[in-house]
Every structure is written in C-alpha cells, then in structure tokens.
CSV table of C-alpha atoms in Angstrom, one decimal:
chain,number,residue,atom,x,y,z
A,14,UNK,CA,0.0,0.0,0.0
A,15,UNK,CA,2.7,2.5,0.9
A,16,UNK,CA,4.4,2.0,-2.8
A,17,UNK,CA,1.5,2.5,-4.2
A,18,UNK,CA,0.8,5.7,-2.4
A,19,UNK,CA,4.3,6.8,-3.5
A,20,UNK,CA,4.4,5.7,-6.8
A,21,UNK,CA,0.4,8.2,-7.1
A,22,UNK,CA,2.7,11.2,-5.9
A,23,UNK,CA,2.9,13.9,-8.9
A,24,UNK,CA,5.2,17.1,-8.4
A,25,UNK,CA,3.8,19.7,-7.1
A,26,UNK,CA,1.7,22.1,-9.5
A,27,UNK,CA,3.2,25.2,-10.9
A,28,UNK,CA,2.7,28.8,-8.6
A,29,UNK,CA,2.5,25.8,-5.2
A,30,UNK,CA,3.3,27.3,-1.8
A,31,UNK,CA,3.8,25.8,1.7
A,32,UNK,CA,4.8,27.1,4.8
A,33,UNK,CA,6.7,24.9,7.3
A,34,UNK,CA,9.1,25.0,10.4
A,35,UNK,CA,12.7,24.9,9.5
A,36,UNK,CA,15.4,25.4,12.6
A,37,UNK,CA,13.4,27.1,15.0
A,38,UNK,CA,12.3,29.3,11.9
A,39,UNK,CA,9.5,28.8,9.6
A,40,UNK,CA,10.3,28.6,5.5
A,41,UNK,CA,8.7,29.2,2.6
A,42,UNK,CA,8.8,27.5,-0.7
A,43,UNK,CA,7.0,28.4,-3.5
A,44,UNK,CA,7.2,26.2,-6.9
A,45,UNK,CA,8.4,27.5,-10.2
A,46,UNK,CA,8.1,26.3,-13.8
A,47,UNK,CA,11.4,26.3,-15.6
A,48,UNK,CA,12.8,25.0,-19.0
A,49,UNK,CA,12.3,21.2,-18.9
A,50,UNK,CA,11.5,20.9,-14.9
A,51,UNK,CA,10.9,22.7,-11.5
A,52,UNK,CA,12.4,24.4,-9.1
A,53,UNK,CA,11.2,25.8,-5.9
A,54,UNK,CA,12.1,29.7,-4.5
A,55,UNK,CA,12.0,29.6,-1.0
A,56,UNK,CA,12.6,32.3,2.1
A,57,UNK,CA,13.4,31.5,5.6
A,58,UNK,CA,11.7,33.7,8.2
A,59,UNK,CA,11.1,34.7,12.0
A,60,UNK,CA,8.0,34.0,13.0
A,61,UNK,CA,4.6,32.0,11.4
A,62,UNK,CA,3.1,35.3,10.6
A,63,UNK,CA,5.9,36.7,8.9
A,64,UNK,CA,6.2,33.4,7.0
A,65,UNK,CA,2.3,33.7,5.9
A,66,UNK,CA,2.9,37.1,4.6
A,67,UNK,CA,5.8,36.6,2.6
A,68,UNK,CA,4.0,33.4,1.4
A,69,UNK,CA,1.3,35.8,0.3
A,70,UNK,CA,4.0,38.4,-1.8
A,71,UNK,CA,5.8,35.2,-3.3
A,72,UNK,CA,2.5,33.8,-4.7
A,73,UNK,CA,1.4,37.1,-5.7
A,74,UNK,CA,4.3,37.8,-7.7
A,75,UNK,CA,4.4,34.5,-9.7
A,76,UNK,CA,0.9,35.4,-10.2
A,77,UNK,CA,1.9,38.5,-12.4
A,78,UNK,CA,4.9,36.7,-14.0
A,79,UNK,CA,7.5,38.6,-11.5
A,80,UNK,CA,8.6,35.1,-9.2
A,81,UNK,CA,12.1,34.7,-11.2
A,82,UNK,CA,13.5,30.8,-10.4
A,83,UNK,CA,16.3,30.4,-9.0
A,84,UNK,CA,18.2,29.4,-12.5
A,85,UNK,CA,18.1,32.9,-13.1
A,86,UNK,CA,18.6,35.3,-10.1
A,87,UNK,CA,21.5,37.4,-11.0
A,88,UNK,CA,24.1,38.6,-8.1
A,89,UNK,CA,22.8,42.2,-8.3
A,90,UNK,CA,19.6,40.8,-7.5
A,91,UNK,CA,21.0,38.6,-4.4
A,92,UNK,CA,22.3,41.5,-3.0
A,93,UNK,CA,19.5,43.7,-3.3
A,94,UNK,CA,17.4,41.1,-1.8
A,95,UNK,CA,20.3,40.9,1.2
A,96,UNK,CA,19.8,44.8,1.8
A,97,UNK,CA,16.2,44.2,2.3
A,98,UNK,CA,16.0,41.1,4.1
A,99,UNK,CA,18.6,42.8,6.9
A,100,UNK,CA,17.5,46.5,7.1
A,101,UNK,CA,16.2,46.4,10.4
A,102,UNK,CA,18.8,44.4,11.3
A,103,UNK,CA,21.5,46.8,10.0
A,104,UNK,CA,22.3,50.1,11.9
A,105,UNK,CA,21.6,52.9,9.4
A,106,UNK,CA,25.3,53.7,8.8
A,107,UNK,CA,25.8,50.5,8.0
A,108,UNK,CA,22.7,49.9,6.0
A,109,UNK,CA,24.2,53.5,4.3
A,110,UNK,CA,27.8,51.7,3.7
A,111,UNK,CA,27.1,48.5,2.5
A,112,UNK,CA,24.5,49.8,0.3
A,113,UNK,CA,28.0,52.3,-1.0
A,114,UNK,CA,29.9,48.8,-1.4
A,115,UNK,CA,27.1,47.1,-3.4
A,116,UNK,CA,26.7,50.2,-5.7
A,117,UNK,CA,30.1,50.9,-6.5
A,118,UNK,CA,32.1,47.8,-6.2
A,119,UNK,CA,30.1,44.8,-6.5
A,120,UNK,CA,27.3,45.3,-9.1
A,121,UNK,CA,29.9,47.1,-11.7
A,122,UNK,CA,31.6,44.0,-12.2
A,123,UNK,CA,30.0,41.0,-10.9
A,124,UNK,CA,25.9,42.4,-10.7
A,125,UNK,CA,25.3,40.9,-13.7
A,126,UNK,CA,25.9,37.2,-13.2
A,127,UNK,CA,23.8,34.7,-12.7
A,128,UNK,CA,24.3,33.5,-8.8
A,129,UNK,CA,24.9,29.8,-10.1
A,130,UNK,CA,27.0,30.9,-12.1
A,131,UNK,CA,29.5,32.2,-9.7
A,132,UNK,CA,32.9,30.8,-9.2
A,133,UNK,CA,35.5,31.3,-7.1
A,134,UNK,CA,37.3,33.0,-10.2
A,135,UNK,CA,35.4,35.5,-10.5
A,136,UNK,CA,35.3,36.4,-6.3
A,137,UNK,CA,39.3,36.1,-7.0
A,138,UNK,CA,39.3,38.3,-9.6
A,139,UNK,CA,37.1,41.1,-7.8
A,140,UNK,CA,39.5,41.1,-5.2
A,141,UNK,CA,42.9,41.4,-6.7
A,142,UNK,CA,41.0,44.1,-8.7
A,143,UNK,CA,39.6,45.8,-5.8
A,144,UNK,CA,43.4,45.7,-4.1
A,145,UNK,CA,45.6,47.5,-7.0
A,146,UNK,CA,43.3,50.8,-6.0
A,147,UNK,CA,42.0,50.5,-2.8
A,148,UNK,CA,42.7,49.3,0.8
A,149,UNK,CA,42.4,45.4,1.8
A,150,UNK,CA,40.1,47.0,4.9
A,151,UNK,CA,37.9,48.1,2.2
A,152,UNK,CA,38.2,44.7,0.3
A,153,UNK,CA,37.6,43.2,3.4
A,154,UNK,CA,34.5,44.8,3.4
A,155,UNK,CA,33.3,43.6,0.2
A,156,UNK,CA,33.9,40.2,0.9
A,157,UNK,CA,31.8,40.4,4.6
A,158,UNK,CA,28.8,41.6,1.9
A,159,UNK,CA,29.4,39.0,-0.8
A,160,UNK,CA,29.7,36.5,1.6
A,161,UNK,CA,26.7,37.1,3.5
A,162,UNK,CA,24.5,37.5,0.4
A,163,UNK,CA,25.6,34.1,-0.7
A,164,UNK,CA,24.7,32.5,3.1
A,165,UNK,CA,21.1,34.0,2.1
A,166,UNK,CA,21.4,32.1,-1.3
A,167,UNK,CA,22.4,29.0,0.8
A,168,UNK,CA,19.1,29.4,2.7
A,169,UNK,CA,17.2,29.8,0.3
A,170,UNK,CA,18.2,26.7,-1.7
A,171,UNK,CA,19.6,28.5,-4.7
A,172,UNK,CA,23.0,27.0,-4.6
A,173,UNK,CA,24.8,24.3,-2.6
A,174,UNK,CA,27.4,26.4,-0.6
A,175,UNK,CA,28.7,29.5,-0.4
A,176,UNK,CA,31.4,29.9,-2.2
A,177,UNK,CA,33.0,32.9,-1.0
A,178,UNK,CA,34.4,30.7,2.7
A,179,UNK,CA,36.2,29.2,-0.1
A,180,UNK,CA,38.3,32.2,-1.5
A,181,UNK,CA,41.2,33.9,0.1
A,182,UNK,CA,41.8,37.6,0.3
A,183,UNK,CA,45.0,38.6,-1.7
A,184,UNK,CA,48.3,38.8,-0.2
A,185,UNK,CA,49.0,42.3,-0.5
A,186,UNK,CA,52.4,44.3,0.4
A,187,UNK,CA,51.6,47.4,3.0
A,188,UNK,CA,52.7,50.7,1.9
A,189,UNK,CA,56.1,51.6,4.5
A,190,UNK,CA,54.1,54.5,6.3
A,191,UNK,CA,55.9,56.6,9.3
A,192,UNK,CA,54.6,55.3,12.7
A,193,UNK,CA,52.3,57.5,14.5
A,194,UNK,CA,50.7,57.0,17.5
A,195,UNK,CA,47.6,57.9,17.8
A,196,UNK,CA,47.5,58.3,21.5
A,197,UNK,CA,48.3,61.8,23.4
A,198,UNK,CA,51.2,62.0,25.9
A,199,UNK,CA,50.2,63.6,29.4
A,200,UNK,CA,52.3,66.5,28.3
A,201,UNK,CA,50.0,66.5,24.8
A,202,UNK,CA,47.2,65.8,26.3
A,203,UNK,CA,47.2,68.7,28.7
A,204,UNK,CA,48.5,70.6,25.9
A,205,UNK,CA,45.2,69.9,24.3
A,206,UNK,CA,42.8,70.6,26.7
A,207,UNK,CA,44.5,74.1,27.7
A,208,UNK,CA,43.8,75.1,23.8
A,209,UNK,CA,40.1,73.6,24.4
A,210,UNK,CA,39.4,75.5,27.1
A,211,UNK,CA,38.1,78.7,25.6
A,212,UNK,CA,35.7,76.5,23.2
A,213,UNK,CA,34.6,74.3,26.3
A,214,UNK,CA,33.6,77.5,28.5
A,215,UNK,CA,30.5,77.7,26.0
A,216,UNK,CA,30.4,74.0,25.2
A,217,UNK,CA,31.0,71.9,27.8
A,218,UNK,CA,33.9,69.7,28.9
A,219,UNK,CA,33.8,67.5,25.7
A,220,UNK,CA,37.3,66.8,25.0
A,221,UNK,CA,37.9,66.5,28.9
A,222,UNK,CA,35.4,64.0,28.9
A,223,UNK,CA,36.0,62.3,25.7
A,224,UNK,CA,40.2,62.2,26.4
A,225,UNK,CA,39.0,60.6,30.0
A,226,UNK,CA,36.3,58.1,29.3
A,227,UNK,CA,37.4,57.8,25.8
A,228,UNK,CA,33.8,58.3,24.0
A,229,UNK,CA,33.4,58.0,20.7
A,230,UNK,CA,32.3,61.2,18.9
A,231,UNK,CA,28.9,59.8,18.6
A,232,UNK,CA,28.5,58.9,22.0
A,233,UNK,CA,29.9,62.5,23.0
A,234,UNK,CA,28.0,64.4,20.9
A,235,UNK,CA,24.4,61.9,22.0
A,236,UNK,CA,25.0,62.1,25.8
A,237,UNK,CA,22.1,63.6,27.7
A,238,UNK,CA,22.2,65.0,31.1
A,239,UNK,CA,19.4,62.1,31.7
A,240,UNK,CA,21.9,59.7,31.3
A,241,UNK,CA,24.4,61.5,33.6
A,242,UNK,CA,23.9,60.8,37.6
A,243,UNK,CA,25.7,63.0,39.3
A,244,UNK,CA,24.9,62.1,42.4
A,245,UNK,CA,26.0,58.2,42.2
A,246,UNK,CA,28.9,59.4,40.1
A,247,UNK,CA,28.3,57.5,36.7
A,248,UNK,CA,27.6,58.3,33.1
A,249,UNK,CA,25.3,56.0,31.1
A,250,UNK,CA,26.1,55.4,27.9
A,251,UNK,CA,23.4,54.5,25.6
A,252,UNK,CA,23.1,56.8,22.3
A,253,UNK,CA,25.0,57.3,19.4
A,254,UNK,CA,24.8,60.3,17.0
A,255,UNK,CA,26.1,58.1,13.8
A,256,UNK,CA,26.7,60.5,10.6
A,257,UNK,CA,24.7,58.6,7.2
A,258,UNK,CA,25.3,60.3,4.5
A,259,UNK,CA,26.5,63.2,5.6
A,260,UNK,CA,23.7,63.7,8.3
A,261,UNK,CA,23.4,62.7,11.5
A,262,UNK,CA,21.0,59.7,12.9
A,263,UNK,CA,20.5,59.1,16.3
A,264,UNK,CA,20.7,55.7,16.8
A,265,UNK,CA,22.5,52.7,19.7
A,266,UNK,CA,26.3,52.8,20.3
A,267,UNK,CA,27.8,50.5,17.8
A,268,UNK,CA,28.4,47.3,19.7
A,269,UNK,CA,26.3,45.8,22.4
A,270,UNK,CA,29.1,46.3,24.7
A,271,UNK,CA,29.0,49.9,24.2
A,272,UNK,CA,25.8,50.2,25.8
A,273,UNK,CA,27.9,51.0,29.2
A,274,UNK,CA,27.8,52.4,32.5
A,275,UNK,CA,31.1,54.1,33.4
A,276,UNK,CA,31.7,55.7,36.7
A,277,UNK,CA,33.2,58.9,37.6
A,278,UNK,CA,35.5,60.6,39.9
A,279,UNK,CA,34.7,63.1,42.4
A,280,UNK,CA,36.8,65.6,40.5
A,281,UNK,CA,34.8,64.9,37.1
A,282,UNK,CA,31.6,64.8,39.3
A,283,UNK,CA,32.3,68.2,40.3
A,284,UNK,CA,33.8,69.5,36.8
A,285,UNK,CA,30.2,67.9,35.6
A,286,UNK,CA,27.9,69.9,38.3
A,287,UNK,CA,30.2,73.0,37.3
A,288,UNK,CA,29.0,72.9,33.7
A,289,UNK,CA,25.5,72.6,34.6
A,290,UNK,CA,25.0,75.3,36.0
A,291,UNK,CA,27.1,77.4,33.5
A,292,UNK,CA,24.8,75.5,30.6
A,293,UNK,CA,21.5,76.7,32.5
A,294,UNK,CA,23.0,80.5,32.4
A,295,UNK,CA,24.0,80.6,29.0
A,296,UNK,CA,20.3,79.3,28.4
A,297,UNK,CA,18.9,82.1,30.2
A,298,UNK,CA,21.4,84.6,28.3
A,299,UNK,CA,20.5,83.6,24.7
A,300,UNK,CA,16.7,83.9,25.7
A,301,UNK,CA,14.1,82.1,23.4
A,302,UNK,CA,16.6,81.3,21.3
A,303,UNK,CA,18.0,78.5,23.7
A,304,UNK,CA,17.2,75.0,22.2
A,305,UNK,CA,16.7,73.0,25.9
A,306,UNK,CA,17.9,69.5,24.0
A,307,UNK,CA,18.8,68.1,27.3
A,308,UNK,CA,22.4,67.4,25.6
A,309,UNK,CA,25.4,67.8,27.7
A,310,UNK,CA,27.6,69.1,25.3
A,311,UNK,CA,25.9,71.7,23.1
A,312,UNK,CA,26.3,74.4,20.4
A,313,UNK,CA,25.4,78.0,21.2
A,314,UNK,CA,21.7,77.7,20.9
A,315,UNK,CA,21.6,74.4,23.2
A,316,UNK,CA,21.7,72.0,20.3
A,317,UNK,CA,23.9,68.7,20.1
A,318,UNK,CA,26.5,69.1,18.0
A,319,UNK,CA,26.9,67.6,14.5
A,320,UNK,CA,29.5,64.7,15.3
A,321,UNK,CA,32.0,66.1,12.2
A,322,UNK,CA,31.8,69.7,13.6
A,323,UNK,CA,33.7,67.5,17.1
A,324,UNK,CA,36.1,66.0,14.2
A,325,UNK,CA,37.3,69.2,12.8
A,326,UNK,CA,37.4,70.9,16.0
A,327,UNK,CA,39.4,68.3,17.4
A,328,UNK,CA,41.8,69.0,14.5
A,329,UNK,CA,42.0,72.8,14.3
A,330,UNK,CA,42.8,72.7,18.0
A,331,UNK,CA,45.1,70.2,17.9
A,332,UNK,CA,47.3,72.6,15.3
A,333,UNK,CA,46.9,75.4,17.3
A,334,UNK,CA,48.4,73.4,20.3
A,335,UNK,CA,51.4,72.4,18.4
A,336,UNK,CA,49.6,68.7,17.7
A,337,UNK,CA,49.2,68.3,14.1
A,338,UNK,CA,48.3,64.4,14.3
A,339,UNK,CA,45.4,65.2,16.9
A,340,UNK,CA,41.7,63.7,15.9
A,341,UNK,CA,38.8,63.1,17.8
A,342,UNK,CA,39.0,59.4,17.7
A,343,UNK,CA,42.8,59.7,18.9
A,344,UNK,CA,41.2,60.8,22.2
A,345,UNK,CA,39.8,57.5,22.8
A,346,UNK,CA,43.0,55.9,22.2
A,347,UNK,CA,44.4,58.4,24.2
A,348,UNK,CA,42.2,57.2,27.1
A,349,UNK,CA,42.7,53.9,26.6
A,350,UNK,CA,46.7,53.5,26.7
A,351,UNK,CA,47.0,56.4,29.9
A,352,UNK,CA,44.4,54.4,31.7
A,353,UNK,CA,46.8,50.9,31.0
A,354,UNK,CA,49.7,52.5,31.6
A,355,UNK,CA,48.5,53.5,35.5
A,356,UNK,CA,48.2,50.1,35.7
A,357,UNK,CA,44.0,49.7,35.3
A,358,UNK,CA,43.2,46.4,34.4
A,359,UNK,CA,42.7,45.8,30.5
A,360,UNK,CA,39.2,43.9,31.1
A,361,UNK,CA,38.3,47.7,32.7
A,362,UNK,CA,39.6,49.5,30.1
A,363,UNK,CA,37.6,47.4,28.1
A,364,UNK,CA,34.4,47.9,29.9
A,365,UNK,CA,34.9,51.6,29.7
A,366,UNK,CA,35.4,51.6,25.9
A,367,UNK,CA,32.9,49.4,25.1
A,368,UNK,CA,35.0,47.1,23.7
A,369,UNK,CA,33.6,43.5,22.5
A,370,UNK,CA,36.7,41.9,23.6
A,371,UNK,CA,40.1,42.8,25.2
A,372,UNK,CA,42.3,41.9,22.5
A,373,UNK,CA,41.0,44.9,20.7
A,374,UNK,CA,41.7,47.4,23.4
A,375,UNK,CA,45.4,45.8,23.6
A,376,UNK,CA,46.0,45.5,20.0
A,377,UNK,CA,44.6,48.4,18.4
A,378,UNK,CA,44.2,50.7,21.3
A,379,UNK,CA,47.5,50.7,23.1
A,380,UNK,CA,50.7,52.8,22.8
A,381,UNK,CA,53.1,52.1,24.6
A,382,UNK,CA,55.0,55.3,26.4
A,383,UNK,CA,58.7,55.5,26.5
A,384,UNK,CA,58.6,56.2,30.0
A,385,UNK,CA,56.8,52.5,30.7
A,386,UNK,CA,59.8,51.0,28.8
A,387,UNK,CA,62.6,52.8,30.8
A,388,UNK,CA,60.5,52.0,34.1
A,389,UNK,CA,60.7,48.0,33.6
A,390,UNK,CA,64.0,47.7,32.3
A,391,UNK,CA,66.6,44.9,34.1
A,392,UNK,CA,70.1,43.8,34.1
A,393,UNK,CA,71.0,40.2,34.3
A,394,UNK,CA,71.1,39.9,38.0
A,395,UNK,CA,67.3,41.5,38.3
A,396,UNK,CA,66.2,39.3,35.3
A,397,UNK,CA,67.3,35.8,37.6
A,398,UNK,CA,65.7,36.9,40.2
A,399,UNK,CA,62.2,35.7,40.9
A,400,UNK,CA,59.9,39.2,41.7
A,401,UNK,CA,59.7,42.8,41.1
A,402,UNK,CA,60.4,43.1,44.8
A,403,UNK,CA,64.0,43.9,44.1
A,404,UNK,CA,63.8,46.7,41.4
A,405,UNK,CA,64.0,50.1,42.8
A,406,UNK,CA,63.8,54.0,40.6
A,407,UNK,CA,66.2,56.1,41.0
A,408,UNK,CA,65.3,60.1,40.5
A,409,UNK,CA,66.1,59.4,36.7
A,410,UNK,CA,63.5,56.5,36.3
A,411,UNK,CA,66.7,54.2,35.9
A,412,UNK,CA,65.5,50.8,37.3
A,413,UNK,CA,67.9,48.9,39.5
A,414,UNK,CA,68.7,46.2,41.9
C-alpha cells in the first residue's frame, strides 16, 4: 500500500506554496516552472506570521509573472534582496555603507551574473582588482557583503554552498608608512585641553570627557544630562549620534558592549555639576533662542552638536596646540593606553570603551610610552631573580637592583 501511495505522488503544481518549520524558523517554498522541470524559491523567516505574509507576496508575484526561479537570479539581485532582508537588522550607517559597497564595487563588475554561475574566479578576480586601488580594509569589506549575500542564497536553496568561505583575500604588500601614534602623551594631552578650554567654556567639557572616558564622537555628541547621575557618580552610555550620509542619525552605540555604565571621579563629578550650572546660564542669556535638547555638550543655541563639527574641531585645535596628528577618535586611544599605563586592568579599560573583547583594546588601542619602557628595564642579575620586589627607581627613572 505505501508503494503504491508513493508511486500516485505527482510534483507539485506550478505557482505551489507551503509554509513549514525549518530550525526554530519557519520557510517558505513556493514552486516555479522552468525550462524542462521545476524548481522551488524559498525564504526563511522569524515567526509564522511573517512566514504567511511573505508566502502571500511570493504567490502574488508569480501570479503576475515577476517570481524569477532560481536558475536565473542574477548577483545584483541577491544583494538587493540581502539589503532588504537585513535592514532592520543593520544600523543605518551600516545599511548606508554596504548599500555604498554594493553600488560601486560589486554590481559594476560581478551584478550581472547569474548567482549559479559564480565561481571562485570571478570572487578572486574582484578582489585582486579591488586591491591595485583600494585598501584590503575596504576589500575586506566587500567580501563580509558577498559573503553574507551568498549565506542567504544557501538558505534559500539557490545554490549548494557558499562559495565565498572558499576564496582567500589577496596577499598584498603594506605601503612603508611613518609610525604614528595615535595616543596623546600627558604632556600632549594637557596641551590639548589648555587650547580647548576657551571652546569648552560655552560647550562643555567635551574633549575632557572624551580624552578621560574615551567616547566616541557619537556617544559624546548623543549624551544627555538624563543619562548623567551626578549624584552616584556614573555616566550612562546608551546613544550614538552616527553620521549617514553626511547627516546625522540618532541611533545605539555601535556594539552591544558599548551600551555602558562608566563611573566617575569626584573631581569629574564636580567639573560635571560645574558645567550645569554654567549651561543653564548661558540658556537664560541667549533667551528664546535656547534649544533646551537636554544634551550635555551643546552648540550656542543648546543643540547637540553635529559629530564632524567635534572632528574638525578636534583638528583645528590640535594645530593650534602644536599637535598636528590630533583627531577626535585619537582621544579614545588616548584614554585607553594612559588608563593601561597606571596600571588599570585591561578587562576595565575594556568595559569603559565598550570594547567587545580585550584583544582589541590591547592590540589596536594601546601605545606604549617610552617612560613604561625605561621603568621595567633589568640587568642580568634583576632578570634571575624571581619578583619585582628587588627593582628600585632612582630620580632618573633608571630601574635597578
């Protein structure tokens, strides 16, 4: 009886749909007529309801002749699919910059093939392309898109695997650039903040902040006094001012980690109070022209500042302090390596940050003073001996036994 249930099974019609759990997720197949066969175009979704409305479009589509089967679904298509499948997953910037990457690298010379016809060749071949005029970063980039386009073609039962795992970035030389930290001295940074004190009498303590806690601009330019409790000493940070084309977008700080609380010392706490009060004057002194945004750090007229308005001020004031390598972002870094090299633990500094993990507050954040050198340096007979107990400074920093 059961082979001659199976042997009565036919294909299923033309324009078919079902709707069926699939790893905790629900898919969607619909079935599609092509040139001496079948083939079914399926979507995996969220939830049931999700999975009943794209059901819905999918029918509808191949209704009016738009469902294309998978035989033909070029990669400009894939990837225009990817951008709308993980919008609301995206953070606008980074809907904004992979949308940049898709436009102007991806689609000019691979957009028009079919997705099954992609081969590791042609991925190759982008690369190396991509790498005589641009940085590997930004290659690097294009292959994070690529690659996660083809993940949704795996998903969606258009080809077998994703052949992007597969293909290797190109092994190119690094231009010989001149070293240059990217972290303030002390002596720099206090050099720094004396040429940002006139701007921070009307603007708040933003690059005393930002060189301590080490903010990013976003984050500086988003914080609201809300956020800021001044009598538990802590700062809150959960906001980001990200720029998308050109304009700003509030958004969440770019990791999950950098959704932080960070506390304060009694000296901030104070500097803090201090600026509070001197914010609620100027207020009343600029009249109905005051903007009360409840920002911390604020133009003239009480608005946040636009995050590349920080970036060039950082800059010009950074010049006229004798600093020509200063940015905005250095200030962060800035943080980071004086807080390591007083000795605060790196999974702190991390926390602080925001970091996701401490490797990157090590590796990409830390510089290294002279000073720290010159303060654990040994001869022979330290070296053999088993602790620190032994090493002594003398007036010049020289370390001996």
């Amino acid at each position: 009886m059961a082979e001659a249930a199976r042997s009565k099974r036919t294909k299923a019609p033309n324009g078919a749909g079902s709707l069926r759990p699939y790893q905790g997720q629900y898919r969607v197949k619909v079935t599609v007529a092509i040139t001496g066969g079948q083939q079914q175009v399926s979507r995996v979704v969220r939830t049931e309801a999700e999975g009943r409305l794209v059901l819905a479009q999918l029918l509808a589509d191949h209704s009016r002749g738009l469902l294309r089967s998978p035989d033909t679904l070029t990669v400009e298509a894939l990837l225009r699919e990817l951008v709308a499948t993980r919008r609301d997953e995206w953070k606008p910037k980074t809907v904004a910059n992979n949308e940049d990457l898709i436009r102007l690298h991806l689609i000019p010379h691979i957009g028009h093939l079919r997705v099954q016809k992609l081969k590791a060749q042609h991925v190759q071949q982008l690369y190396m392309l991509l790498a005589r005029t641009y940085s590997l970063s930004l290659v690097r980039q294009v292959r994070s898109v690529l690659r996660q386009a083809l993940q949704l073609a795996v998903v969606n039962d258009v080809v077998s695997r994703n052949i992007v795992k597969d293909v290797e970035l190109p092994r190119v030389r690094p231009v010989r650039r001149a070293r240059q930290n990217r972290a303030l001295s002390p002596e720099q940074l206090e050099a720094f903040l004396n040429a940002a004190a006139p701007f921070e009498e009307l603007a708040g303590p933003v690059f005393h902040i930002t060189g301590l806690l080490g903010l990013r601009r976003g984050e500086a330019a988003a914080l609201r006094w809300a956020h800021v409790d001044l009598q538990r000493g802590t700062v809150h940070v959960r906001d980001n001012l990200a720029v998308v084309r050109g304009r700003p977008t509030p958004g969440t700080p770019k990791t999950e980690a950098g959704d932080r609380t960070v506390p304060l010392a009694p000296e901030t706490v104070a500097l803090l109070v201090a600026w509070k009060f001197r914010q609620q004057e100027l207020g009343r002194m600029v009249g109905e022209k005051w903007v009360d945004s409840g920002h911390v750090f604020t133009t003239v007229k009480g608005t946040p500042f636009h995050p590349d308005r920080l970036s060039k001020l950082a800059r010009a004031l950074g010049v006229q302090a004798g600093l020509e390598h200063v940015t905005f972002h250095g200030l962060r870094h800035t943080s980071a390596s004086l807080h390591l090299a007083r000795g605060v633990p790196a999974e702190v500094v991390k926390t602080w940050l925001g970091h996701e993990n401490v490797s990157l507050t090590l590796n990409t954040y830390r510089t290294v003073y002279g000073h720290e050198h010159r303060l654990h340096v040994t001869g022979m007979s330290g070296l053999l001996q088993q602790g620190p107990d032994n090493l002594t400074l003398d007036g010049a920093l020289r370390v001996g036994a």
